[in-house]
Amino acid sequence: MTRRLRLGRRLGRERAADPDYETAMKWTQAFFDESIEHAWGLVPRRAFEMRLEQHYKSPRPQIYDQNVSWYALRNIVFAIGARLALSPTRLVPSLMDAQKQSWPFFENAFSVQVDLMYMPSGIINIEIFLLMMFYCEGITSPKLSYMLLGCATRLAQSKGLHLMPAAYTHVSETEDISRKYLWWIIYVHDKTTSLITARPSMISDKDVSVGLPTMARPDTATDLALFVNTIKLAQIVSVIVKKLVGPSARRRSYSKLTDLAASLESDLRHWQAGARIEDEEIPSSGSQSSHFRVRSTMRLELKLCYYCALCALHGTSRRPWEVPPEQEAEYLAQVQEAWPKIAEASRSLITLCQPCQVNAATPTRLAIYYPLVAVTNLFINVLENPTAQSVTADVNLIDMMTGTFARLEYATSGHLNITFPRELADFARGLLSRVRDSPPDTSLSSCLPTDLEMSLAQYNFNIPLDQVCSSKDPSYSFHDWLLEGTIC
């Protein structure tokens, strides 16, 4: 909350020069062939490559172009492409090295943010903010994506991208497709970010009148059907966040929350059946393998978002301190119904996370946040019922995630060292051992380790949240990573 959500230092005064022509072409090809940004429908390829060719044939500007949008666009494409091209399997030994070498080009684009936001512009500036947002969603980047998404959102709203164009505006078909794509990319990320960070959404659904895209954006690697399914899931997530996770949920009785959760769960299940997200995609004979890998990653993230939405849907049962005494019976009934669903969704999250390949551009939510949600939920499930038949398998699943985070630590040369899942797995195994060795009528509290009871007894629950978040005490490793390393 205090470190990775902001820059660690001011931008340098000097700007990085354009790479040589050969390097620029290599990074540009990596962007178009391997980036998730291009698969989302950003940056039509032929138009960009033609302009880049013209740029390298013309005399170089001394500092940067008078055309700020073009300067920012090519530099953020260089940054994304460089990070992909400089993966550890090729030229550099660590993900952090790939990040370090690509960062100066992100700084170039970021340095003209004020001009992009406040000078006269077209929709290309919205696209640039989205590209910078995607770059900052990578696991090795500072977590600036929320603020960059805010810039893209407000700029898009100021240009009316959220509205159905009036008939007299005579918007061309190509521009109409581009406007829809940019708006719905913003919408999806606004709603999913709100789900995983509990930050307020910047978009009210009642203000949106633009229709869903019916044609793929030309000259991009986008998958229209996948994109539309992603939008529809985000629309359901929007209702979940507004009615079950947000402040308004606390004013509803638990019986109303249960009915609302049942209705939204039905919507999610209906979406799952229609989207067929569990079906494996079969590459066509003409598809490029790199594009297929990127789309597979997008499908994986869509599945993870679905199961995370299920966890959030039933997650109101995890706030017992908010239950009025007169609603305690309703609360207990909801817990009994909700927790098996949360546990099952968490198991699916962990299973899906295993084959995820990590590089410097891997989104933080995919590599860190979704696994931590699953691990935490399964650990609480073990505490809820340590004698259930499923607890041994659940602890094994938590153990599987310790291996995933160990792989992440190795890939980043120790920069991302997340010990929380390992600590939970060790604690859960110790708890199960004590439960098995105890008489049948022994209470759960008597099976807790003595050091845990002492630490809870000494803990000051009145510490303000901002002090907890800024704590440098390594014993708060979970708070550090959940609040600093995973929010994007």
Tab-separated table of C-alpha atoms in Angstrom:
chain	number	residue	atom	x	y	z
A	1	MET	CA	0.000	0.000	0.000
A	2	THR	CA	2.893	2.352	0.720
A	3	ARG	CA	5.679	1.123	-1.553
A	4	ARG	CA	4.643	-0.916	-4.598
A	5	LEU	CA	1.563	1.240	-5.256
A	6	ARG	CA	3.758	4.193	-6.128
A	7	LEU	CA	7.089	4.989	-7.747
A	8	GLY	CA	10.143	4.496	-5.578
A	9	ARG	CA	11.890	7.531	-7.059
A	10	ARG	CA	11.234	10.489	-9.311
A	11	LEU	CA	11.579	10.125	-13.047
A	12	GLY	CA	14.985	11.015	-14.395
A	13	ARG	CA	15.428	14.243	-16.335
A	14	GLU	CA	17.053	12.504	-19.294
A	15	ARG	CA	14.962	10.451	-21.672
A	16	ALA	CA	16.110	7.208	-23.254
A	17	ALA	CA	16.871	7.400	-26.957
A	18	ASP	CA	15.043	5.253	-29.476
A	19	PRO	CA	16.639	1.830	-29.927
A	20	ASP	CA	18.442	1.140	-33.179
A	21	TYR	CA	16.310	0.026	-36.102
A	22	GLU	CA	17.049	-3.690	-35.773
A	23	THR	CA	16.264	-3.728	-32.047
A	24	ALA	CA	13.106	-1.680	-32.574
A	25	MET	CA	11.861	-4.181	-35.151
A	26	LYS	CA	12.628	-7.106	-32.833
A	27	TRP	CA	10.758	-5.557	-29.904
A	28	THR	CA	7.860	-4.529	-32.121
A	29	GLN	CA	7.527	-8.077	-33.429
A	30	ALA	CA	7.552	-9.401	-29.842
A	31	PHE	CA	4.748	-6.978	-28.985
A	32	PHE	CA	2.523	-8.045	-31.860
A	33	ASP	CA	3.287	-11.764	-31.657
A	34	GLU	CA	3.397	-12.352	-27.900
A	35	SER	CA	1.729	-9.534	-25.969
A	36	ILE	CA	-1.610	-9.831	-24.252
A	37	GLU	CA	-2.204	-6.153	-25.077
A	38	HIS	CA	-2.415	-6.860	-28.806
A	39	ALA	CA	-4.676	-9.843	-28.083
A	40	TRP	CA	-7.016	-7.491	-26.216
A	41	GLY	CA	-7.353	-5.511	-29.459
A	42	LEU	CA	-4.895	-2.688	-28.882
A	43	VAL	CA	-2.627	-1.162	-31.576
A	44	PRO	CA	-3.532	-2.202	-35.132
A	45	ARG	CA	-0.365	-3.748	-36.509
A	46	ARG	CA	0.045	-2.557	-40.092
A	47	ALA	CA	-0.634	1.104	-39.315
A	48	PHE	CA	1.885	1.093	-36.473
A	49	GLU	CA	4.599	-0.702	-38.448
A	50	MET	CA	4.199	1.652	-41.426
A	51	ARG	CA	4.520	4.698	-39.202
A	52	LEU	CA	7.517	3.215	-37.402
A	53	GLU	CA	9.255	2.634	-40.741
A	54	GLN	CA	8.636	6.267	-41.672
A	55	HIS	CA	9.916	7.381	-38.274
A	56	TYR	CA	13.249	5.617	-38.719
A	57	LYS	CA	13.649	6.940	-42.260
A	58	SER	CA	13.129	10.545	-41.166
A	59	PRO	CA	15.668	12.718	-39.288
A	60	ARG	CA	15.711	12.017	-35.556
A	61	PRO	CA	14.345	14.696	-33.186
A	62	GLN	CA	16.794	15.933	-30.559
A	63	ILE	CA	14.561	15.318	-27.529
A	64	TYR	CA	11.175	13.955	-28.539
A	65	ASP	CA	8.661	14.462	-31.275
A	66	GLN	CA	6.288	17.372	-31.406
A	67	ASN	CA	3.642	14.670	-31.779
A	68	VAL	CA	3.471	13.580	-28.152
A	69	SER	CA	0.969	10.788	-28.832
A	70	TRP	CA	3.256	9.073	-31.330
A	71	TYR	CA	6.232	9.494	-29.001
A	72	ALA	CA	4.335	7.873	-26.125
A	73	LEU	CA	2.795	5.140	-28.284
A	74	ARG	CA	6.011	3.844	-29.796
A	75	ASN	CA	7.832	3.980	-26.453
A	76	ILE	CA	5.204	1.998	-24.559
A	77	VAL	CA	5.196	-0.547	-27.397
A	78	PHE	CA	9.001	-0.711	-27.085
A	79	ALA	CA	8.690	-1.207	-23.314
A	80	ILE	CA	6.172	-4.041	-23.601
A	81	GLY	CA	8.004	-5.688	-26.490
A	82	ALA	CA	11.411	-5.406	-24.821
A	83	ARG	CA	10.162	-7.056	-21.649
A	84	LEU	CA	8.832	-9.972	-23.675
A	85	ALA	CA	11.867	-10.262	-25.960
A	86	LEU	CA	14.308	-10.120	-23.034
A	87	SER	CA	12.790	-13.073	-21.218
A	88	PRO	CA	15.119	-15.239	-19.069
A	89	THR	CA	15.036	-18.034	-21.619
A	90	ARG	CA	16.747	-15.807	-24.144
A	91	LEU	CA	19.073	-12.950	-23.241
A	92	VAL	CA	18.851	-12.145	-19.532
A	93	PRO	CA	18.947	-14.416	-16.469
A	94	SER	CA	16.131	-12.854	-14.445
A	95	LEU	CA	12.676	-11.385	-14.892
A	96	MET	CA	13.889	-8.328	-12.998
A	97	ASP	CA	16.618	-7.769	-15.601
A	98	ALA	CA	13.999	-7.791	-18.348
A	99	GLN	CA	11.978	-5.266	-16.351
A	100	LYS	CA	15.026	-3.067	-15.769
A	101	GLN	CA	15.934	-2.890	-19.442
A	102	SER	CA	12.380	-2.113	-20.548
A	103	TRP	CA	11.653	0.474	-17.835
A	104	PRO	CA	13.367	3.519	-19.485
A	105	PHE	CA	10.970	3.275	-22.418
A	106	PHE	CA	7.989	3.153	-20.075
A	107	GLU	CA	9.423	6.260	-18.396
A	108	ASN	CA	9.535	7.949	-21.800
A	109	ALA	CA	5.811	7.372	-22.316
A	110	PHE	CA	4.945	8.135	-18.700
A	111	SER	CA	6.867	11.430	-18.782
A	112	VAL	CA	4.313	12.993	-21.156
A	113	GLN	CA	1.281	11.899	-19.134
A	114	VAL	CA	0.124	15.482	-18.512
A	115	ASP	CA	0.246	16.277	-22.230
A	116	LEU	CA	-1.653	13.095	-23.046
A	117	MET	CA	-4.360	13.922	-20.537
A	118	TYR	CA	-4.870	17.650	-20.961
A	119	MET	CA	-3.780	18.634	-24.466
A	120	PRO	CA	-6.107	18.226	-27.475
A	121	SER	CA	-6.131	14.569	-28.424
A	122	GLY	CA	-7.911	11.705	-30.131
A	123	ILE	CA	-8.799	8.265	-28.869
A	124	ILE	CA	-5.178	7.188	-29.402
A	125	ASN	CA	-4.331	8.759	-26.034
A	126	ILE	CA	-6.849	6.476	-24.323
A	127	GLU	CA	-5.118	3.544	-25.983
A	128	ILE	CA	-1.739	4.735	-24.678
A	129	PHE	CA	-3.015	4.946	-21.094
A	130	LEU	CA	-4.375	1.412	-21.418
A	131	LEU	CA	-1.024	0.161	-22.698
A	132	MET	CA	0.744	1.780	-19.743
A	133	MET	CA	-1.828	0.218	-17.414
A	134	PHE	CA	-1.167	-3.238	-18.859
A	135	TYR	CA	2.577	-2.736	-18.503
A	136	CYS	CA	2.171	-1.907	-14.816
A	137	GLU	CA	0.045	-4.994	-14.220
A	138	GLY	CA	3.118	-7.160	-14.770
A	139	ILE	CA	4.486	-8.878	-11.660
A	140	THR	CA	7.789	-6.987	-11.836
A	141	SER	CA	6.304	-3.487	-12.232
A	142	PRO	CA	5.277	-0.855	-9.685
A	143	LYS	CA	1.531	-1.110	-9.216
A	144	LEU	CA	0.468	2.099	-10.960
A	145	SER	CA	-2.236	0.464	-13.056
A	146	TYR	CA	-5.198	1.660	-10.974
A	147	MET	CA	-4.304	5.327	-11.454
A	148	LEU	CA	-3.493	4.847	-15.136
A	149	LEU	CA	-6.824	3.079	-15.584
A	150	GLY	CA	-8.450	6.105	-13.948
A	151	CYS	CA	-6.816	8.390	-16.514
A	152	ALA	CA	-8.039	6.192	-19.366
A	153	THR	CA	-11.547	6.043	-17.879
A	154	ARG	CA	-11.983	9.783	-17.422
A	155	LEU	CA	-10.506	10.567	-20.821
A	156	ALA	CA	-12.817	8.019	-22.464
A	157	GLN	CA	-15.863	9.391	-20.651
A	158	SER	CA	-14.944	12.933	-21.643
A	159	LYS	CA	-14.966	11.805	-25.280
A	160	GLY	CA	-18.275	9.946	-24.901
A	161	LEU	CA	-16.985	6.437	-25.540
A	162	HIS	CA	-19.483	5.091	-23.002
A	163	LEU	CA	-22.414	6.457	-25.025
A	164	MET	CA	-24.092	5.215	-28.182
A	165	PRO	CA	-22.988	7.589	-30.961
A	166	ALA	CA	-25.718	9.862	-32.246
A	167	ALA	CA	-26.842	9.262	-35.820
A	168	TYR	CA	-25.694	12.695	-36.981
A	169	THR	CA	-22.068	12.164	-35.890
A	170	HIS	CA	-21.282	9.975	-38.930
A	171	VAL	CA	-18.714	7.824	-37.137
A	172	SER	CA	-16.960	5.460	-39.546
A	173	GLU	CA	-17.241	1.718	-39.006
A	174	THR	CA	-13.544	1.386	-38.139
A	175	GLU	CA	-13.693	4.210	-35.607
A	176	ASP	CA	-16.892	2.814	-34.092
A	177	ILE	CA	-15.234	-0.577	-33.576
A	178	SER	CA	-12.168	1.061	-32.027
A	179	ARG	CA	-14.261	3.192	-29.665
A	180	LYS	CA	-16.227	0.158	-28.497
A	181	TYR	CA	-13.107	-1.902	-27.970
A	182	LEU	CA	-11.353	0.787	-25.947
A	183	TRP	CA	-14.402	1.418	-23.794
A	184	TRP	CA	-15.088	-2.216	-22.979
A	185	ILE	CA	-11.427	-2.907	-22.203
A	186	ILE	CA	-11.674	-0.077	-19.680
A	187	TYR	CA	-14.944	-1.441	-18.309
A	188	VAL	CA	-13.621	-4.981	-17.825
A	189	HIS	CA	-10.533	-3.826	-15.971
A	190	ASP	CA	-12.443	-1.323	-13.858
A	191	LYS	CA	-14.887	-3.972	-12.631
A	192	THR	CA	-12.349	-6.749	-12.079
A	193	THR	CA	-9.991	-4.367	-10.293
A	194	SER	CA	-12.865	-3.340	-8.046
A	195	LEU	CA	-13.506	-7.018	-7.297
A	196	ILE	CA	-9.966	-7.893	-6.280
A	197	THR	CA	-8.983	-4.678	-4.485
A	198	ALA	CA	-12.313	-3.522	-2.962
A	199	ARG	CA	-11.650	-0.083	-4.440
A	200	PRO	CA	-14.709	1.743	-5.771
A	201	SER	CA	-15.562	1.382	-9.421
A	202	MET	CA	-15.169	4.490	-11.568
A	203	ILE	CA	-18.028	3.472	-13.880
A	204	SER	CA	-21.753	3.416	-13.159
A	205	ASP	CA	-23.552	0.857	-15.311
A	206	LYS	CA	-26.617	3.066	-15.606
A	207	ASP	CA	-24.509	5.679	-17.431
A	208	VAL	CA	-23.354	3.254	-20.147
A	209	SER	CA	-25.392	3.039	-23.351
A	210	VAL	CA	-22.833	1.894	-25.924
A	211	GLY	CA	-23.458	-1.591	-27.275
A	212	LEU	CA	-21.160	-4.582	-27.133
A	213	PRO	CA	-18.733	-5.011	-30.038
A	214	THR	CA	-20.109	-7.108	-32.879
A	215	MET	CA	-16.963	-7.102	-35.018
A	216	ALA	CA	-13.334	-7.747	-34.101
A	217	ARG	CA	-11.030	-4.753	-34.250
A	218	PRO	CA	-9.220	-4.984	-37.592
A	219	ASP	CA	-5.512	-5.816	-37.748
A	220	THR	CA	-5.269	-7.016	-34.147
A	221	ALA	CA	-5.026	-10.498	-32.624
A	222	THR	CA	-8.277	-10.142	-30.700
A	223	ASP	CA	-10.782	-12.967	-30.267
A	224	LEU	CA	-14.243	-11.378	-30.469
A	225	ALA	CA	-16.149	-14.223	-28.783
A	226	LEU	CA	-13.678	-14.363	-25.901
A	227	PHE	CA	-13.812	-10.586	-25.499
A	228	VAL	CA	-17.619	-10.494	-25.398
A	229	ASN	CA	-17.702	-13.303	-22.823
A	230	THR	CA	-15.212	-11.354	-20.718
A	231	ILE	CA	-17.433	-8.264	-20.869
A	232	LYS	CA	-20.517	-10.227	-19.821
A	233	LEU	CA	-18.673	-11.691	-16.830
A	234	ALA	CA	-17.515	-8.198	-15.852
A	235	GLN	CA	-21.138	-7.018	-15.922
A	236	ILE	CA	-22.089	-9.735	-13.418
A	237	VAL	CA	-19.028	-8.898	-11.316
A	238	SER	CA	-20.186	-5.279	-11.267
A	239	VAL	CA	-23.475	-6.300	-9.623
A	240	ILE	CA	-21.682	-8.579	-7.141
A	241	VAL	CA	-19.345	-5.807	-6.048
A	242	LYS	CA	-22.098	-3.213	-5.809
A	243	LYS	CA	-24.703	-5.286	-3.969
A	244	LEU	CA	-22.717	-7.862	-1.987
A	245	VAL	CA	-19.206	-6.528	-1.441
A	246	GLY	CA	-19.719	-2.779	-1.242
A	247	PRO	CA	-20.984	-0.706	1.694
A	248	SER	CA	-24.638	-1.126	0.675
A	249	ALA	CA	-24.421	-4.858	1.488
A	250	ARG	CA	-23.982	-4.077	5.176
A	251	ARG	CA	-27.418	-2.492	5.299
A	252	ARG	CA	-29.167	-5.648	4.101
A	253	SER	CA	-30.337	-8.528	6.254
A	254	TYR	CA	-28.644	-11.886	5.832
A	255	SER	CA	-31.818	-13.407	4.418
A	256	LYS	CA	-31.845	-10.774	1.652
A	257	LEU	CA	-28.135	-11.268	1.041
A	258	THR	CA	-28.691	-15.006	0.724
A	259	ASP	CA	-31.485	-14.520	-1.825
A	260	LEU	CA	-29.388	-12.034	-3.779
A	261	ALA	CA	-26.375	-14.356	-3.731
A	262	ALA	CA	-28.515	-17.219	-5.034
A	263	SER	CA	-29.775	-15.072	-7.918
A	264	LEU	CA	-26.289	-13.888	-8.856
A	265	GLU	CA	-24.886	-17.392	-8.561
A	266	SER	CA	-27.525	-18.488	-11.063
A	267	ASP	CA	-26.354	-15.710	-13.391
A	268	LEU	CA	-22.742	-16.861	-13.024
A	269	ARG	CA	-23.617	-20.496	-13.695
A	270	HIS	CA	-25.658	-19.481	-16.731
A	271	TRP	CA	-22.721	-17.408	-18.000
A	272	GLN	CA	-20.351	-20.338	-17.441
A	273	ALA	CA	-22.585	-22.669	-19.438
A	274	GLY	CA	-22.887	-20.197	-22.315
A	275	ALA	CA	-19.226	-19.179	-22.375
A	276	ARG	CA	-18.029	-22.802	-22.197
A	277	ILE	CA	-14.865	-21.690	-20.441
A	278	GLU	CA	-14.022	-25.233	-19.372
A	279	ASP	CA	-13.704	-26.364	-22.996
A	280	GLU	CA	-10.138	-26.566	-24.254
A	281	GLU	CA	-9.362	-24.364	-27.244
A	282	ILE	CA	-8.035	-26.270	-30.238
A	283	PRO	CA	-5.655	-24.220	-32.406
A	284	SER	CA	-6.613	-23.926	-36.048
A	285	SER	CA	-4.141	-24.986	-38.697
A	286	GLY	CA	-3.426	-21.385	-39.658
A	287	SER	CA	-3.093	-19.915	-36.167
A	288	GLN	CA	0.287	-18.828	-34.863
A	289	SER	CA	1.424	-20.708	-31.781
A	290	SER	CA	2.341	-17.479	-29.949
A	291	HIS	CA	-1.151	-16.035	-30.460
A	292	PHE	CA	-2.638	-19.320	-29.282
A	293	ARG	CA	-0.543	-19.180	-26.080
A	294	VAL	CA	-1.656	-15.616	-25.397
A	295	ARG	CA	-5.324	-16.486	-25.915
A	296	SER	CA	-4.877	-19.500	-23.639
A	297	THR	CA	-3.565	-17.162	-20.943
A	298	MET	CA	-6.569	-14.883	-21.421
A	299	ARG	CA	-8.939	-17.849	-21.149
A	300	LEU	CA	-7.138	-18.950	-17.991
A	301	GLU	CA	-7.507	-15.507	-16.441
A	302	LEU	CA	-11.198	-15.528	-17.371
A	303	LYS	CA	-11.684	-18.843	-15.553
A	304	LEU	CA	-9.809	-17.545	-12.510
A	305	CYS	CA	-11.942	-14.401	-12.438
A	306	TYR	CA	-15.079	-16.549	-12.568
A	307	TYR	CA	-14.054	-18.627	-9.541
A	308	CYS	CA	-12.874	-15.526	-7.691
A	309	ALA	CA	-16.301	-14.000	-8.325
A	310	LEU	CA	-17.892	-17.104	-6.780
A	311	CYS	CA	-15.703	-16.654	-3.702
A	312	ALA	CA	-16.683	-12.991	-3.434
A	313	LEU	CA	-20.333	-13.855	-4.020
A	314	HIS	CA	-20.463	-16.033	-0.917
A	315	GLY	CA	-17.792	-14.134	0.978
A	316	THR	CA	-20.201	-12.098	3.099
A	317	SER	CA	-20.227	-15.095	5.439
A	318	ARG	CA	-16.647	-14.213	6.371
A	319	ARG	CA	-17.598	-11.076	8.316
A	320	PRO	CA	-18.993	-12.417	11.614
A	321	TRP	CA	-18.031	-9.229	13.461
A	322	GLU	CA	-20.676	-7.335	11.460
A	323	VAL	CA	-23.567	-9.615	12.440
A	324	PRO	CA	-26.209	-8.054	14.740
A	325	PRO	CA	-27.329	-10.421	17.529
A	326	GLU	CA	-30.844	-10.707	16.096
A	327	GLN	CA	-29.431	-11.984	12.755
A	328	GLU	CA	-27.039	-14.550	14.207
A	329	ALA	CA	-29.223	-17.526	13.286
A	330	GLU	CA	-29.502	-16.325	9.675
A	331	TYR	CA	-25.755	-15.784	9.573
A	332	LEU	CA	-24.964	-19.305	10.782
A	333	ALA	CA	-27.338	-20.773	8.199
A	334	GLN	CA	-25.653	-18.774	5.450
A	335	VAL	CA	-22.206	-19.917	6.593
A	336	GLN	CA	-23.235	-23.559	6.404
A	337	GLU	CA	-24.468	-23.063	2.852
A	338	ALA	CA	-21.743	-20.746	1.560
A	339	TRP	CA	-18.477	-22.206	2.796
A	340	PRO	CA	-18.556	-25.457	0.794
A	341	LYS	CA	-19.031	-23.370	-2.358
A	342	ILE	CA	-16.151	-21.057	-1.445
A	343	ALA	CA	-13.903	-24.031	-0.722
A	344	GLU	CA	-14.761	-25.736	-4.007
A	345	ALA	CA	-14.137	-22.549	-6.001
A	346	SER	CA	-10.803	-22.118	-4.208
A	347	ARG	CA	-9.775	-25.658	-5.102
A	348	SER	CA	-10.514	-24.864	-8.738
A	349	LEU	CA	-8.424	-21.688	-8.484
A	350	ILE	CA	-5.403	-23.601	-7.212
A	351	THR	CA	-5.743	-26.343	-9.807
A	352	LEU	CA	-5.962	-23.810	-12.628
A	353	CYS	CA	-2.959	-21.810	-11.390
A	354	GLN	CA	-0.545	-24.743	-11.622
A	355	PRO	CA	0.211	-24.714	-15.377
A	356	CYS	CA	0.602	-20.914	-15.504
A	357	GLN	CA	3.903	-19.928	-17.130
A	358	VAL	CA	5.492	-16.900	-15.493
A	359	ASN	CA	7.365	-14.122	-17.257
A	360	ALA	CA	7.946	-10.460	-16.442
A	361	ALA	CA	4.675	-9.485	-18.133
A	362	THR	CA	2.491	-12.021	-16.280
A	363	PRO	CA	-0.365	-10.097	-14.590
A	364	THR	CA	-0.042	-9.835	-10.813
A	365	ARG	CA	-3.600	-10.977	-10.268
A	366	LEU	CA	-2.930	-14.200	-12.163
A	367	ALA	CA	0.415	-15.026	-10.532
A	368	ILE	CA	-0.187	-13.742	-6.993
A	369	TYR	CA	-3.649	-12.484	-6.145
A	370	TYR	CA	-5.863	-15.369	-7.252
A	371	PRO	CA	-3.541	-17.972	-5.655
A	372	LEU	CA	-3.523	-16.045	-2.363
A	373	VAL	CA	-7.317	-15.835	-2.363
A	374	ALA	CA	-7.536	-19.588	-2.859
A	375	VAL	CA	-4.907	-20.416	-0.231
A	376	THR	CA	-6.522	-18.166	2.375
A	377	ASN	CA	-9.990	-19.587	1.753
A	378	LEU	CA	-8.821	-23.191	1.956
A	379	PHE	CA	-6.893	-22.488	5.144
A	380	ILE	CA	-10.008	-21.019	6.761
A	381	ASN	CA	-11.941	-24.043	5.537
A	382	VAL	CA	-9.460	-26.281	7.374
A	383	LEU	CA	-9.926	-24.219	10.542
A	384	GLU	CA	-13.705	-24.399	10.177
A	385	ASN	CA	-13.771	-28.183	10.134
A	386	PRO	CA	-10.387	-29.848	10.764
A	387	THR	CA	-11.982	-33.297	11.006
A	388	ALA	CA	-13.589	-33.237	7.538
A	389	GLN	CA	-12.471	-35.815	5.009
A	390	SER	CA	-11.343	-33.110	2.576
A	391	VAL	CA	-8.874	-31.327	4.874
A	392	THR	CA	-5.858	-33.472	3.989
A	393	ALA	CA	-6.426	-32.821	0.293
A	394	ASP	CA	-6.928	-29.114	1.025
A	395	VAL	CA	-3.626	-28.898	2.893
A	396	ASN	CA	-1.944	-30.667	-0.024
A	397	LEU	CA	-3.403	-28.059	-2.373
A	398	ILE	CA	-2.011	-25.284	-0.174
A	399	ASP	CA	1.339	-27.079	-0.340
A	400	MET	CA	1.101	-27.082	-4.125
A	401	MET	CA	0.854	-23.301	-4.075
A	402	THR	CA	4.013	-23.042	-1.970
A	403	GLY	CA	5.789	-24.613	-4.931
A	404	THR	CA	4.196	-22.089	-7.273
A	405	PHE	CA	5.426	-19.174	-5.173
A	406	ALA	CA	8.860	-20.781	-4.845
A	407	ARG	CA	9.027	-20.895	-8.640
A	408	LEU	CA	8.050	-17.221	-8.728
A	409	GLU	CA	10.805	-16.389	-6.231
A	410	TYR	CA	13.342	-18.278	-8.346
A	411	ALA	CA	12.241	-16.576	-11.572
A	412	THR	CA	12.649	-13.128	-9.988
A	413	SER	CA	15.997	-13.938	-8.315
A	414	GLY	CA	14.433	-13.658	-4.873
A	415	HIS	CA	12.751	-10.299	-5.490
A	416	LEU	CA	9.274	-11.763	-4.962
A	417	ASN	CA	9.586	-13.824	-1.797
A	418	ILE	CA	6.088	-14.718	-0.594
A	419	THR	CA	6.241	-17.041	2.408
A	420	PHE	CA	2.628	-16.772	3.524
A	421	PRO	CA	1.332	-19.944	1.780
A	422	ARG	CA	4.206	-21.987	3.221
A	423	GLU	CA	3.441	-20.661	6.703
A	424	LEU	CA	-0.234	-21.550	6.320
A	425	ALA	CA	0.583	-25.049	5.079
A	426	ASP	CA	2.931	-25.683	8.023
A	427	PHE	CA	0.382	-24.370	10.496
A	428	ALA	CA	-2.451	-26.416	8.957
A	429	ARG	CA	-0.415	-29.620	9.074
A	430	GLY	CA	0.476	-28.985	12.702
A	431	LEU	CA	-3.169	-28.341	13.530
A	432	LEU	CA	-4.333	-31.547	11.850
A	433	SER	CA	-1.680	-33.527	13.685
A	434	ARG	CA	-2.848	-32.132	17.027
A	435	VAL	CA	-6.498	-32.796	16.197
A	436	ARG	CA	-5.787	-36.424	15.293
A	437	ASP	CA	-3.789	-36.964	18.490
A	438	SER	CA	-6.426	-35.346	20.728
A	439	PRO	CA	-9.493	-36.967	22.329
A	440	PRO	CA	-12.713	-36.690	20.267
A	441	ASP	CA	-14.304	-34.087	22.562
A	442	THR	CA	-11.306	-31.717	22.513
A	443	SER	CA	-12.095	-28.142	21.466
A	444	LEU	CA	-10.339	-26.633	18.473
A	445	SER	CA	-8.855	-23.780	20.526
A	446	SER	CA	-6.938	-26.230	22.682
A	447	CYS	CA	-5.257	-27.598	19.543
A	448	LEU	CA	-3.876	-24.213	18.491
A	449	PRO	CA	-0.130	-23.748	18.985
A	450	THR	CA	0.812	-21.917	22.164
A	451	ASP	CA	2.855	-19.311	20.319
A	452	LEU	CA	-0.158	-18.446	18.157
A	453	GLU	CA	-2.386	-18.012	21.210
A	454	MET	CA	0.234	-15.765	22.808
A	455	SER	CA	0.650	-13.665	19.669
A	456	LEU	CA	-3.119	-13.214	19.371
A	457	ALA	CA	-3.379	-12.294	23.041
A	458	GLN	CA	-0.667	-9.653	22.644
A	459	TYR	CA	-1.924	-8.277	19.342
A	460	ASN	CA	-3.397	-4.774	19.450
A	461	PHE	CA	-6.510	-4.901	17.266
A	462	ASN	CA	-6.924	-1.116	17.516
A	463	ILE	CA	-3.870	-0.381	15.369
A	464	PRO	CA	-4.969	1.876	12.475
A	465	LEU	CA	-4.929	0.200	9.085
A	466	ASP	CA	-2.439	2.653	7.632
A	467	GLN	CA	0.056	1.769	10.367
A	468	VAL	CA	-0.386	-1.931	9.689
A	469	CYS	CA	0.154	-1.365	5.972
A	470	SER	CA	3.301	0.692	6.494
A	471	SER	CA	4.814	-1.672	9.035
A	472	LYS	CA	8.391	-2.697	8.264
A	473	ASP	CA	8.172	-5.659	10.655
A	474	PRO	CA	8.967	-8.799	8.616
A	475	SER	CA	6.511	-10.750	10.749
A	476	TYR	CA	3.729	-9.068	8.771
A	477	SER	CA	4.827	-10.673	5.506
A	478	PHE	CA	1.244	-11.504	4.546
A	479	HIS	CA	0.038	-7.925	4.997
A	480	ASP	CA	3.039	-6.641	3.034
A	481	TRP	CA	2.337	-8.859	0.061
A	482	LEU	CA	-1.432	-8.825	0.083
A	483	LEU	CA	-1.596	-5.041	0.340
A	484	GLU	CA	1.576	-4.015	-1.493
A	485	GLY	CA	2.450	-6.763	-3.909
A	486	THR	CA	-0.890	-8.044	-5.123
A	487	ILE	CA	-3.129	-5.021	-5.589
A	488	CYS	CA	-3.020	-3.847	-9.149
